PDB file of C-alpha atoms in Angstrom:
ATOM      1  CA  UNK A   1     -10.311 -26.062 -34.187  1.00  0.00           C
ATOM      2  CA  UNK A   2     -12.599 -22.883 -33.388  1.00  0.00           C
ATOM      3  CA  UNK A   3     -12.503 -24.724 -29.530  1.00  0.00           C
ATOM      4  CA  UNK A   4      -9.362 -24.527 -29.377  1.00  0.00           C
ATOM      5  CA  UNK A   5      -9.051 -20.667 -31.202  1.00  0.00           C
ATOM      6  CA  UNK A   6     -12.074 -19.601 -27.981  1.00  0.00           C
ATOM      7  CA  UNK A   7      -9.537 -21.378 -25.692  1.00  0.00           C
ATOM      8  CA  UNK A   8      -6.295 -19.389 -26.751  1.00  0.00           C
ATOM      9  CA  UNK A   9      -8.054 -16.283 -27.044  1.00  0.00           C
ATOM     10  CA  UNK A  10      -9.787 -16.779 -23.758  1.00  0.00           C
ATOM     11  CA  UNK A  11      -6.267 -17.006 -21.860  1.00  0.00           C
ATOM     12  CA  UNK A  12      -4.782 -13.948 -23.924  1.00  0.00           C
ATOM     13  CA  UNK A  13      -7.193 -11.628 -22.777  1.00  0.00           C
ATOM     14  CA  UNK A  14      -6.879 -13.250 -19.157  1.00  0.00           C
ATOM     15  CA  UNK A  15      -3.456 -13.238 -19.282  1.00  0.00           C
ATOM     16  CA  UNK A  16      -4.118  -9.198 -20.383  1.00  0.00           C
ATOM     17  CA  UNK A  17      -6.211  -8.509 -18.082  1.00  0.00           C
ATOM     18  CA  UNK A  18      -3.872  -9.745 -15.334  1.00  0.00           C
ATOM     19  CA  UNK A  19      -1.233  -7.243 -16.730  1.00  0.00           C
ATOM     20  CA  UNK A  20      -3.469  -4.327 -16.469  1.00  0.00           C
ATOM     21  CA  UNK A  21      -4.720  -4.988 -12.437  1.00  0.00           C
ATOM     22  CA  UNK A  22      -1.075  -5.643 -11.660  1.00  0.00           C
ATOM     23  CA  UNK A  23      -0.349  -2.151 -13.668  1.00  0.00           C
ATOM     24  CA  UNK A  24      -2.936  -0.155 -12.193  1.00  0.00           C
ATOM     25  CA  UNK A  25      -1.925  -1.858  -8.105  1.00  0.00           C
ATOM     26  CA  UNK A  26       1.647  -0.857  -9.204  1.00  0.00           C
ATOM     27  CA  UNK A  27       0.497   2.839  -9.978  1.00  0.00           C
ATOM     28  CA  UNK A  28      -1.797   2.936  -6.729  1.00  0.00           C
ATOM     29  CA  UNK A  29       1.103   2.024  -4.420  1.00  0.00           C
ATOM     30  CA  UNK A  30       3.592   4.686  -5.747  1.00  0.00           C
ATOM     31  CA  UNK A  31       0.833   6.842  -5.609  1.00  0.00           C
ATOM     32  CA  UNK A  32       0.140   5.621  -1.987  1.00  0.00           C
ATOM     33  CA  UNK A  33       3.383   5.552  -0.918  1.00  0.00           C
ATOM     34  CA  UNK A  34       4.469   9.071  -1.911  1.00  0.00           C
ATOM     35  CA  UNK A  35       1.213  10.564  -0.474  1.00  0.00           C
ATOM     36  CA  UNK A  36       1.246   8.638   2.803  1.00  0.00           C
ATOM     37  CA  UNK A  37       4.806   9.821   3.179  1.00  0.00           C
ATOM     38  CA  UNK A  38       4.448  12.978   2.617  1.00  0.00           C
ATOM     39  CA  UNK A  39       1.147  13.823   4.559  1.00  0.00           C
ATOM     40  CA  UNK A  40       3.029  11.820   7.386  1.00  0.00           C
ATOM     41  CA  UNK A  41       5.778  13.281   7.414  1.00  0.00           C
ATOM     42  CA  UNK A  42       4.447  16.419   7.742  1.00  0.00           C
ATOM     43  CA  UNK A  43       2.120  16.069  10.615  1.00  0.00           C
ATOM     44  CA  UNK A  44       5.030  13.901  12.912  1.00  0.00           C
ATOM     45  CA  UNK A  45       7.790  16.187  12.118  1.00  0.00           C
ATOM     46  CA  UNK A  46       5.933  19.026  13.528  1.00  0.00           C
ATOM     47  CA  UNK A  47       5.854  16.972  16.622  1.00  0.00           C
ATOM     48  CA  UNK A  48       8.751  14.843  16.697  1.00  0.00           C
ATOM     49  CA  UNK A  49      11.508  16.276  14.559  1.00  0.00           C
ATOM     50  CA  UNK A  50      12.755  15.493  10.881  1.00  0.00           C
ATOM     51  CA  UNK A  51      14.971  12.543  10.821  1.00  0.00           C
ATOM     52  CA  UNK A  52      12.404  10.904  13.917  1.00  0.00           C
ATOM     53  CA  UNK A  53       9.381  11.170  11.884  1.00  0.00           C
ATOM     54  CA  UNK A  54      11.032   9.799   8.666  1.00  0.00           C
ATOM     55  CA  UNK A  55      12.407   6.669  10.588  1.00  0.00           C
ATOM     56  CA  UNK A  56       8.650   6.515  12.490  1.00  0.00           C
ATOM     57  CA  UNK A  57       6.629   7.173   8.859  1.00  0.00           C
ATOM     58  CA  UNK A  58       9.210   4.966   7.189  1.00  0.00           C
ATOM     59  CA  UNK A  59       7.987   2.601   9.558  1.00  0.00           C
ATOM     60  CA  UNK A  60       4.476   2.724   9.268  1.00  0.00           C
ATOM     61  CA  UNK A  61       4.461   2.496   5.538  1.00  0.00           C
ATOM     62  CA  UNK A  62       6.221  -0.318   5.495  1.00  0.00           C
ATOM     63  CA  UNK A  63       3.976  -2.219   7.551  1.00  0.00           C
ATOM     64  CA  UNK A  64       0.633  -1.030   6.030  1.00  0.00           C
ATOM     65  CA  UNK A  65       2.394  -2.383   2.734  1.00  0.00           C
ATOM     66  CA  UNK A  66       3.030  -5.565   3.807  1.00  0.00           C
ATOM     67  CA  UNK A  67       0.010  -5.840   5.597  1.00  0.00           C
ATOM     68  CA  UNK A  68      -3.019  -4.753   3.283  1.00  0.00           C
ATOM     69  CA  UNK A  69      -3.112  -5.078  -0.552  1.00  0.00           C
ATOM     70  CA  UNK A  70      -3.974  -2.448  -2.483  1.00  0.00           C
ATOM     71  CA  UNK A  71      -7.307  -2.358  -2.603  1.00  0.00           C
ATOM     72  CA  UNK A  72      -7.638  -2.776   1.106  1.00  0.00           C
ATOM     73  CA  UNK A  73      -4.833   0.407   1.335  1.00  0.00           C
ATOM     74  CA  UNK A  74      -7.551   2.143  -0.327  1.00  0.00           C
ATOM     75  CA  UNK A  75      -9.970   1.930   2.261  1.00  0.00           C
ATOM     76  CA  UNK A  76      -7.793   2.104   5.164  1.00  0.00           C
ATOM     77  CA  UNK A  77      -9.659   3.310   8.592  1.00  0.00           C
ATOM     78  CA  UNK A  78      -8.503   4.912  11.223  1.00  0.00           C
ATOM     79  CA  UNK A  79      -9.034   1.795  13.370  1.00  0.00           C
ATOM     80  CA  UNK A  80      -6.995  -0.223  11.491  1.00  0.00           C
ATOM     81  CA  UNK A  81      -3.992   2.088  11.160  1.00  0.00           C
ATOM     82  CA  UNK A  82      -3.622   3.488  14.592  1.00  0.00           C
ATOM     83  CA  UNK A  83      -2.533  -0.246  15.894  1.00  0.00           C
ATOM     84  CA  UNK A  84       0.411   0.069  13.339  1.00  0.00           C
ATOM     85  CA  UNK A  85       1.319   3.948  13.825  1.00  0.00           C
ATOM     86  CA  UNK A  86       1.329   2.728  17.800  1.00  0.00           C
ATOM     87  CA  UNK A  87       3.733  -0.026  16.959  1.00  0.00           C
ATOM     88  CA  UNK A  88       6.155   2.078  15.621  1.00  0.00           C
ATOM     89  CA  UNK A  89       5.978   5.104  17.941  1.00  0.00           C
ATOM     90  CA  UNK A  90       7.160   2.154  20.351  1.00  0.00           C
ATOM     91  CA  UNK A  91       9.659   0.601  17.667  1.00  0.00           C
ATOM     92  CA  UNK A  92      11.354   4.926  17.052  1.00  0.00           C
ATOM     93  CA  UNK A  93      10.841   5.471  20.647  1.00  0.00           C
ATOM     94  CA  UNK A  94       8.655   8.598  20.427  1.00  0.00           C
ATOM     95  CA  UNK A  95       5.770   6.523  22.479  1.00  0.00           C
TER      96      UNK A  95
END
């Protein structure tokens, strides 16, 4: 009986701790997201125009999302994000 009490307390806090990495990836990537956008946005519009460096941000968010997990978003380098912000000067056509 106590085996099976370890056993059922051992996949609550599991289970638990799951929630709580899943909460805190969920915070980082609104966080992410928001700050990305707005530091991006702000250096390409100065160069490109409003509405070209939402579409062209827009862009490159999306693919570093789908791309990288969150901890790997966190240390982003510049070598591995130029390839993407390349792509989509090329997919706005600002390139």
């Amino acid at each position: 009986m106590r085996r099976l009490t370890f056993i059922a307390t051992a996949a609550l806090l599991c289970a638990a701790c799951g929630e709580q990495k899943q909460a805190a990836d969920n915070g980082f990537m609104i966080n992410f997201k928001k700050e990305f956008g707005q530091s991006c946005e702000a250096a390409a519009s100065r160069r490109a125009g409003a509405e070209i460096a939402r579409k062209y941000c827009g862009c490159a968010l999306d693919k570093l999302v789908a791309k990288y997990r969150p901890t790997e978003l966190a240390g982003l380098t510049p070598d591995k994000v130029q390839p993407i912000m390349t792509q989509c000067a090329k997919d706005v056509g600002v390139e």
